[in-house]
PDB file of C-alpha atoms in Angstrom:
ATOM      1  CA  GLN A 877     111.449  71.932  93.420  1.00 72.00           C
ATOM      2  CA  LYS A 878     108.426  73.378  94.759  1.00 82.00           C
ATOM      3  CA  GLU A 879     106.695  71.594  97.538  1.00 89.00           C
ATOM      4  CA  VAL A 880     103.468  71.755  95.758  1.00 94.00           C
ATOM      5  CA  GLU A 881     103.093  73.074  92.663  1.00 94.00           C
ATOM      6  CA  GLN A 882      99.615  73.702  90.436  1.00 94.00           C
ATOM      7  CA  ASN A 883     100.822  74.486  86.800  1.00 80.00           C
ATOM      8  CA  SER A 884      97.759  74.661  84.590  1.00 74.00           C
ATOM      9  CA  GLY A 885      96.353  78.156  83.617  1.00 79.00           C
ATOM     10  CA  PRO A 886      93.280  79.504  84.044  1.00 91.00           C
ATOM     11  CA  LEU A 887      90.313  76.792  83.114  1.00 95.00           C
ATOM     12  CA  SER A 888      87.178  77.741  81.430  1.00 96.00           C
ATOM     13  CA  VAL A 889      84.528  75.462  81.219  1.00 96.00           C
ATOM     14  CA  PRO A 890      80.716  75.521  80.230  1.00 97.00           C
ATOM     15  CA  GLU A 891      77.905  75.256  82.806  1.00 98.00           C
ATOM     16  CA  GLY A 892      77.201  71.560  83.616  1.00 97.00           C
ATOM     17  CA  ALA A 893      80.594  70.334  81.986  1.00 98.00           C
ATOM     18  CA  ILE A 894      83.347  68.465  84.563  1.00 97.00           C
ATOM     19  CA  ALA A 895      86.406  70.577  85.970  1.00 96.00           C
ATOM     20  CA  SER A 896      89.714  68.933  86.460  1.00 96.00           C
ATOM     21  CA  LEU A 897      92.404  70.316  88.779  1.00 97.00           C
ATOM     22  CA  ASN A 898      95.820  68.581  89.407  1.00 96.00           C
ATOM     23  CA  CYS A 899      98.291  68.970  91.670  1.00 96.00           C
ATOM     24  CA  THR A 900     101.730  67.393  92.399  1.00 97.00           C
ATOM     25  CA  TYR A 901     103.796  67.442  95.820  1.00 96.00           C
ATOM     26  CA  SER A 902     107.563  66.818  96.405  1.00 95.00           C
ATOM     27  CA  ASP A 903     107.563  64.826  99.970  1.00 93.00           C
ATOM     28  CA  ARG A 904     107.026  61.519  99.734  1.00 93.00           C
ATOM     29  CA  GLY A 905     106.065  61.105 103.253  1.00 91.00           C
ATOM     30  CA  SER A 906     103.020  63.311 103.117  1.00 91.00           C
ATOM     31  CA  GLN A 907      99.854  61.990 104.604  1.00 87.00           C
ATOM     32  CA  SER A 908      97.409  64.673 104.709  1.00 91.00           C
ATOM     33  CA  PHE A 909      96.025  66.318 101.457  1.00 94.00           C
ATOM     34  CA  PHE A 910      93.159  69.272 101.178  1.00 95.00           C
ATOM     35  CA  TRP A 911      91.717  71.297  98.448  1.00 96.00           C
ATOM     36  CA  TYR A 912      90.633  74.803  99.466  1.00 95.00           C
ATOM     37  CA  ARG A 913      88.207  77.356  97.401  1.00 96.00           C
ATOM     38  CA  GLN A 914      88.978  80.623  97.322  1.00 95.00           C
ATOM     39  CA  TYR A 915      86.633  83.705  96.051  1.00 95.00           C
ATOM     40  CA  SER A 916      88.432  86.827  95.031  1.00 90.00           C
ATOM     41  CA  GLY A 917      89.415  88.830  98.127  1.00 89.00           C
ATOM     42  CA  LYS A 918      88.013  86.263 100.250  1.00 92.00           C
ATOM     43  CA  SER A 919      89.581  83.884 102.600  1.00 93.00           C
ATOM     44  CA  PRO A 920      90.255  80.066 101.525  1.00 94.00           C
ATOM     45  CA  GLU A 921      87.494  77.348 102.564  1.00 94.00           C
ATOM     46  CA  LEU A 922      88.111  74.023 102.999  1.00 93.00           C
ATOM     47  CA  ILE A 923      86.253  71.693 100.420  1.00 95.00           C
ATOM     48  CA  MET A 924      87.962  68.561 100.432  1.00 95.00           C
ATOM     49  CA  SER A 925      90.078  66.457 102.552  1.00 94.00           C
ATOM     50  CA  ILE A 926      91.674  63.242 101.453  1.00 95.00           C
ATOM     51  CA  TYR A 927      94.222  60.947 103.446  1.00 93.00           C
ATOM     52  CA  SER A 928      94.399  57.228 101.591  1.00 93.00           C
ATOM     53  CA  ASN A 929      94.896  56.461  98.002  1.00 95.00           C
ATOM     54  CA  GLY A 930      91.822  56.414  95.824  1.00 95.00           C
ATOM     55  CA  ASP A 931      88.851  58.233  95.192  1.00 96.00           C
ATOM     56  CA  LYS A 932      86.550  60.378  97.518  1.00 96.00           C
ATOM     57  CA  GLU A 933      83.333  61.866  96.618  1.00 97.00           C
ATOM     58  CA  ASP A 934      81.194  64.513  98.291  1.00 96.00           C
ATOM     59  CA  GLY A 935      78.394  65.589  96.339  1.00 97.00           C
ATOM     60  CA  ARG A 936      79.599  67.164  93.162  1.00 97.00           C
ATOM     61  CA  PHE A 937      83.369  67.154  93.965  1.00 98.00           C
ATOM     62  CA  THR A 938      85.146  64.228  93.774  1.00 98.00           C
ATOM     63  CA  ALA A 939      89.236  64.100  95.179  1.00 97.00           C
ATOM     64  CA  GLN A 940      91.677  61.482  93.928  1.00 98.00           C
ATOM     65  CA  LEU A 941      94.945  60.829  95.692  1.00 97.00           C
ATOM     66  CA  ASN A 942      97.899  58.606  94.249  1.00 97.00           C
ATOM     67  CA  LYS A 943     100.713  58.631  96.778  1.00 95.00           C
ATOM     68  CA  ALA A 944     103.024  56.514  94.150  1.00 95.00           C
ATOM     69  CA  SER A 945     103.135  59.426  91.833  1.00 95.00           C
ATOM     70  CA  GLN A 946     102.441  61.674  94.235  1.00 96.00           C
ATOM     71  CA  TYR A 947      99.910  63.774  92.928  1.00 95.00           C
ATOM     72  CA  VAL A 948      96.310  64.681  93.927  1.00 97.00           C
ATOM     73  CA  SER A 949      93.440  65.766  91.898  1.00 97.00           C
ATOM     74  CA  LEU A 950      89.861  67.584  91.966  1.00 97.00           C
ATOM     75  CA  LEU A 951      86.946  66.855  90.029  1.00 97.00           C
ATOM     76  CA  ILE A 952      83.885  69.289  89.856  1.00 97.00           C
ATOM     77  CA  ARG A 953      80.977  67.689  88.056  1.00 98.00           C
ATOM     78  CA  ASP A 954      78.095  69.612  86.798  1.00 98.00           C
ATOM     79  CA  SER A 955      80.143  72.955  87.291  1.00 98.00           C
ATOM     80  CA  GLN A 956      77.704  75.645  88.397  1.00 97.00           C
ATOM     81  CA  PRO A 957      78.724  79.529  87.850  1.00 96.00           C
ATOM     82  CA  SER A 958      79.263  79.566  91.614  1.00 96.00           C
ATOM     83  CA  ASP A 959      81.793  77.299  91.260  1.00 97.00           C
ATOM     84  CA  SER A 960      83.973  79.851  89.431  1.00 97.00           C
ATOM     85  CA  ALA A 961      86.810  80.838  92.141  1.00 96.00           C
ATOM     86  CA  THR A 962      90.229  79.572  92.677  1.00 95.00           C
ATOM     87  CA  TYR A 963      91.097  76.248  93.960  1.00 96.00           C
ATOM     88  CA  LEU A 964      93.954  76.029  96.455  1.00 96.00           C
ATOM     89  CA  CYS A 965      95.959  72.366  96.794  1.00 96.00           C
ATOM     90  CA  ALA A 966      97.623  71.864 100.109  1.00 95.00           C
ATOM     91  CA  VAL A 967      99.819  69.422 101.603  1.00 93.00           C
ATOM     92  CA  ARG A 968     100.946  68.563 104.974  1.00 90.00           C
ATOM     93  CA  PRO A 969     104.575  67.383 104.614  1.00 87.00           C
ATOM     94  CA  SER A 970     106.057  64.830 106.946  1.00 86.00           C
ATOM     95  CA  TYR A 971     108.486  67.416 108.091  1.00 79.00           C
ATOM     96  CA  GLY A 972     108.001  71.022 109.316  1.00 65.00           C
ATOM     97  CA  ASN A 973     105.970  71.191 112.679  1.00 64.00           C
ATOM     98  CA  ASN A 974     102.273  70.721 111.448  1.00 71.00           C
ATOM     99  CA  ARG A 975     102.180  73.385 108.803  1.00 83.00           C
ATOM    100  CA  LEU A 976     100.480  73.217 105.511  1.00 88.00           C
ATOM    101  CA  ALA A 977     102.279  73.731 101.918  1.00 91.00           C
ATOM    102  CA  PHE A 978      99.957  75.510  99.156  1.00 93.00           C
ATOM    103  CA  GLY A 979      99.939  75.472  95.643  1.00 94.00           C
ATOM    104  CA  LYS A 980      99.653  79.070  94.044  1.00 93.00           C
ATOM    105  CA  GLY A 981      96.146  77.886  93.029  1.00 94.00           C
ATOM    106  CA  ASN A 982      94.310  77.429  89.823  1.00 94.00           C
ATOM    107  CA  GLN A 983      91.313  79.584  88.688  1.00 95.00           C
ATOM    108  CA  VAL A 984      88.256  78.281  87.489  1.00 96.00           C
ATOM    109  CA  VAL A 985      86.020  79.991  85.225  1.00 97.00           C
ATOM    110  CA  VAL A 986      82.360  78.720  84.535  1.00 97.00           C
ATOM    111  CA  ILE A 987      80.309  79.798  81.620  1.00 96.00           C
ATOM    112  CA  PRO A 988      76.796  79.909  81.814  1.00 94.00           C
TER     113      PRO A 988
ATOM    114  CA  ASP B 415      80.195  81.771 117.039  1.00 59.00           C
ATOM    115  CA  GLY B 416      83.658  80.272 117.010  1.00 67.00           C
ATOM    116  CA  GLY B 417      86.256  81.725 114.769  1.00 93.00           C
ATOM    117  CA  ILE B 418      89.125  83.320 114.070  1.00 95.00           C
ATOM    118  CA  THR B 419      88.944  87.381 113.885  1.00 96.00           C
ATOM    119  CA  GLN B 420      91.379  89.523 111.832  1.00 97.00           C
ATOM    120  CA  SER B 421      91.516  93.527 111.996  1.00 96.00           C
ATOM    121  CA  PRO B 422      91.675  95.627 110.164  1.00 96.00           C
ATOM    122  CA  LYS B 423      90.123  94.702 106.792  1.00 95.00           C
ATOM    123  CA  TYR B 424      92.355  97.227 105.089  1.00 96.00           C
ATOM    124  CA  LEU B 425      95.123  98.790 106.541  1.00 95.00           C
ATOM    125  CA  PHE B 426      97.696 101.352 104.968  1.00 93.00           C
ATOM    126  CA  ARG B 427     101.512 101.870 105.717  1.00 90.00           C
ATOM    127  CA  LYS B 428     103.386 104.861 105.313  1.00 90.00           C
ATOM    128  CA  GLU B 429     106.729 104.186 104.502  1.00 85.00           C
ATOM    129  CA  GLY B 430     109.241 103.424 107.309  1.00 87.00           C
ATOM    130  CA  GLN B 431     106.353 102.819 109.670  1.00 92.00           C
ATOM    131  CA  ASN B 432     105.823  99.641 111.450  1.00 95.00           C
ATOM    132  CA  VAL B 433     102.195  98.295 111.514  1.00 96.00           C
ATOM    133  CA  THR B 434     100.639  95.254 113.438  1.00 97.00           C
ATOM    134  CA  LEU B 435      97.880  92.750 112.342  1.00 97.00           C
ATOM    135  CA  SER B 436      95.323  91.217 114.875  1.00 98.00           C
ATOM    136  CA  CYS B 437      94.594  87.808 114.993  1.00 98.00           C
ATOM    137  CA  GLU B 438      92.578  86.326 117.549  1.00 97.00           C
ATOM    138  CA  GLN B 439      91.006  82.576 117.890  1.00 97.00           C
ATOM    139  CA  ASN B 440      88.226  81.139 120.187  1.00 95.00           C
ATOM    140  CA  LEU B 441      88.565  78.094 118.923  1.00 93.00           C
ATOM    141  CA  ASN B 442      90.757  76.487 121.683  1.00 93.00           C
ATOM    142  CA  HIS B 443      93.400  75.631 119.073  1.00 92.00           C
ATOM    143  CA  ASP B 444      97.128  75.374 119.715  1.00 92.00           C
ATOM    144  CA  ALA B 445      98.941  76.089 116.571  1.00 93.00           C
ATOM    145  CA  MET B 446      98.297  79.515 114.675  1.00 95.00           C
ATOM    146  CA  TYR B 447     100.144  80.640 111.525  1.00 95.00           C
ATOM    147  CA  TRP B 448     100.278  83.640 109.303  1.00 97.00           C
ATOM    148  CA  TYR B 449     100.344  83.413 105.540  1.00 96.00           C
ATOM    149  CA  ARG B 450     100.991  86.102 102.974  1.00 97.00           C
ATOM    150  CA  GLN B 451      99.457  85.886  99.470  1.00 95.00           C
ATOM    151  CA  ASP B 452     100.160  87.818  96.214  1.00 93.00           C
ATOM    152  CA  PRO B 453      97.770  88.396  93.464  1.00 86.00           C
ATOM    153  CA  GLY B 454      97.746  85.077  91.315  1.00 79.00           C
ATOM    154  CA  GLN B 455      99.717  83.577  94.040  1.00 81.00           C
ATOM    155  CA  GLY B 456      99.017  80.899  96.624  1.00 86.00           C
ATOM    156  CA  LEU B 457      99.572  80.784 100.092  1.00 93.00           C
ATOM    157  CA  ARG B 458     103.071  81.761 101.725  1.00 94.00           C
ATOM    158  CA  LEU B 459     104.015  80.976 105.504  1.00 94.00           C
ATOM    159  CA  ILE B 460     105.215  83.649 107.475  1.00 97.00           C
ATOM    160  CA  TYR B 461     105.472  82.762 110.900  1.00 96.00           C
ATOM    161  CA  TYR B 462     103.858  79.946 112.820  1.00 94.00           C
ATOM    162  CA  SER B 463     103.437  79.078 116.655  1.00 95.00           C
ATOM    163  CA  GLN B 464     102.507  75.607 118.237  1.00 91.00           C
ATOM    164  CA  ILE B 465     102.398  76.809 121.803  1.00 93.00           C
ATOM    165  CA  VAL B 466     102.367  79.976 123.876  1.00 95.00           C
ATOM    166  CA  ASN B 467     105.611  82.031 123.842  1.00 96.00           C
ATOM    167  CA  ASP B 468     107.120  79.633 121.198  1.00 95.00           C
ATOM    168  CA  PHE B 469     106.959  80.678 117.459  1.00 95.00           C
ATOM    169  CA  GLN B 470     108.967  79.512 114.568  1.00 94.00           C
ATOM    170  CA  LYS B 471     109.702  81.254 111.188  1.00 95.00           C
ATOM    171  CA  GLY B 472     108.027  80.124 107.865  1.00 93.00           C
ATOM    172  CA  ASP B 473     109.562  80.558 104.602  1.00 91.00           C
ATOM    173  CA  ILE B 474     109.270  84.371 104.221  1.00 95.00           C
ATOM    174  CA  ALA B 475     109.799  85.281 107.817  1.00 97.00           C
ATOM    175  CA  GLU B 476     112.384  88.549 106.995  1.00 97.00           C
ATOM    176  CA  GLY B 477     110.685  91.774 107.894  1.00 96.00           C
ATOM    177  CA  TYR B 478     108.027  90.840 110.077  1.00 98.00           C
ATOM    178  CA  SER B 479     107.886  90.051 113.647  1.00 98.00           C
ATOM    179  CA  VAL B 480     105.189  87.951 115.670  1.00 98.00           C
ATOM    180  CA  SER B 481     104.503  87.459 119.424  1.00 98.00           C
ATOM    181  CA  ARG B 482     102.374  84.495 121.107  1.00 98.00           C
ATOM    182  CA  GLU B 483     101.684  85.716 124.880  1.00 97.00           C
ATOM    183  CA  LYS B 484      98.049  84.174 124.689  1.00 97.00           C
ATOM    184  CA  LYS B 485      96.795  80.815 123.211  1.00 97.00           C
ATOM    185  CA  GLU B 486      94.337  82.860 121.613  1.00 97.00           C
ATOM    186  CA  SER B 487      96.146  86.028 120.106  1.00 98.00           C
ATOM    187  CA  PHE B 488      98.764  85.871 117.171  1.00 98.00           C
ATOM    188  CA  PRO B 489      99.656  89.215 116.291  1.00 98.00           C
ATOM    189  CA  LEU B 490     101.659  90.120 113.377  1.00 98.00           C
ATOM    190  CA  THR B 491     104.034  93.035 112.631  1.00 98.00           C
ATOM    191  CA  VAL B 492     105.018  94.254 109.465  1.00 96.00           C
ATOM    192  CA  THR B 493     108.551  96.104 110.020  1.00 95.00           C
ATOM    193  CA  SER B 494     110.296  98.785 107.916  1.00 91.00           C
ATOM    194  CA  ALA B 495     112.488  96.190 107.050  1.00 90.00           C
ATOM    195  CA  GLN B 496     109.977  94.662 105.168  1.00 91.00           C
ATOM    196  CA  LYS B 497     110.089  96.695 101.507  1.00 89.00           C
ATOM    197  CA  ASN B 498     107.486  95.184  99.692  1.00 92.00           C
ATOM    198  CA  PRO B 499     104.358  94.457 102.321  1.00 94.00           C
ATOM    199  CA  THR B 500     101.486  95.076  99.762  1.00 95.00           C
ATOM    200  CA  ALA B 501      99.591  91.566  99.983  1.00 96.00           C
ATOM    201  CA  PHE B 502      96.696  89.926 101.411  1.00 96.00           C
ATOM    202  CA  TYR B 503      97.509  88.335 104.764  1.00 97.00           C
ATOM    203  CA  LEU B 504      95.487  85.498 106.351  1.00 97.00           C
ATOM    204  CA  CYS B 505      95.705  84.079 109.795  1.00 97.00           C
ATOM    205  CA  ALA B 506      94.792  80.312 110.388  1.00 95.00           C
ATOM    206  CA  SER B 507      94.492  78.060 113.398  1.00 94.00           C
ATOM    207  CA  GLY B 508      93.933  74.734 113.662  1.00 90.00           C
ATOM    208  CA  PRO B 509      94.748  71.645 116.354  1.00 86.00           C
ATOM    209  CA  ILE B 510      97.895  70.072 116.561  1.00 80.00           C
ATOM    210  CA  GLY B 511      97.599  66.716 114.579  1.00 70.00           C
ATOM    211  CA  GLY B 512      98.810  65.503 111.431  1.00 58.00           C
ATOM    212  CA  TYR B 513      95.506  64.995 109.501  1.00 65.00           C
ATOM    213  CA  GLU B 514      93.647  67.982 110.816  1.00 75.00           C
ATOM    214  CA  LYS B 515      92.682  71.246 108.642  1.00 81.00           C
ATOM    215  CA  LEU B 516      93.393  74.818 109.041  1.00 88.00           C
ATOM    216  CA  PHE B 517      90.738  77.290 110.096  1.00 91.00           C
ATOM    217  CA  PHE B 518      91.158  80.831 108.145  1.00 94.00           C
ATOM    218  CA  GLY B 519      90.348  84.322 109.386  1.00 96.00           C
ATOM    219  CA  SER B 520      88.861  86.775 106.895  1.00 95.00           C
ATOM    220  CA  GLY B 521      92.216  88.409 105.528  1.00 96.00           C
ATOM    221  CA  THR B 522      93.806  92.110 105.982  1.00 97.00           C
ATOM    222  CA  GLN B 523      94.686  93.689 102.776  1.00 96.00           C
ATOM    223  CA  LEU B 524      97.908  95.621 103.582  1.00 96.00           C
ATOM    224  CA  SER B 525      98.864  98.469 101.031  1.00 94.00           C
ATOM    225  CA  VAL B 526     101.525 101.051 101.188  1.00 88.00           C
ATOM    226  CA  LEU B 527     100.696 104.769 100.960  1.00 83.00           C
TER     227      LEU B 527
END
């Protein structure tokens, strides 16, 4: 079982719509969860972090965490062409000396 | 400005050659990491270090080596034993602590001639 899984393929959304991304993780003891955005050929940049069950909102981004079901999601409201990127889910497992485990990412394409 | 500097941005390796990727940070972070990213894939951990003169293997350490002689520096050597080295290499650093994020360098694209 992979530590972090992001299974859905490329997501195309019209401009102004909501993009929804999901991520599941295997280590029930994980405490820290992050969403990074990565443009092609660039390094990842942190857009959201979440540590407690529930929703956390920051501008057009909302992260949702459900530890009982071991999933974390990201909603992008009012999607803009500049949101077109790959979104990486990252989890800090309870083992493993402070490292982050990453999913393979979900590509989002916002269509004007 | 504080940050993480990776060099070079592009690197080409000849068969049988060892190459070294540089990573320097001035954020005073204790922990440093090397990740490899293949097209359409997530980040896979190669090596990490939480303190000077100590480092641990990640998930794909074979064919790579590192050193941590200074807190600010964590160079990665891709040896000739790594048969498929073409990838985007990312260096990251962060404070020690379960709730802290990672800061990334701008990456090095390594290709085989």
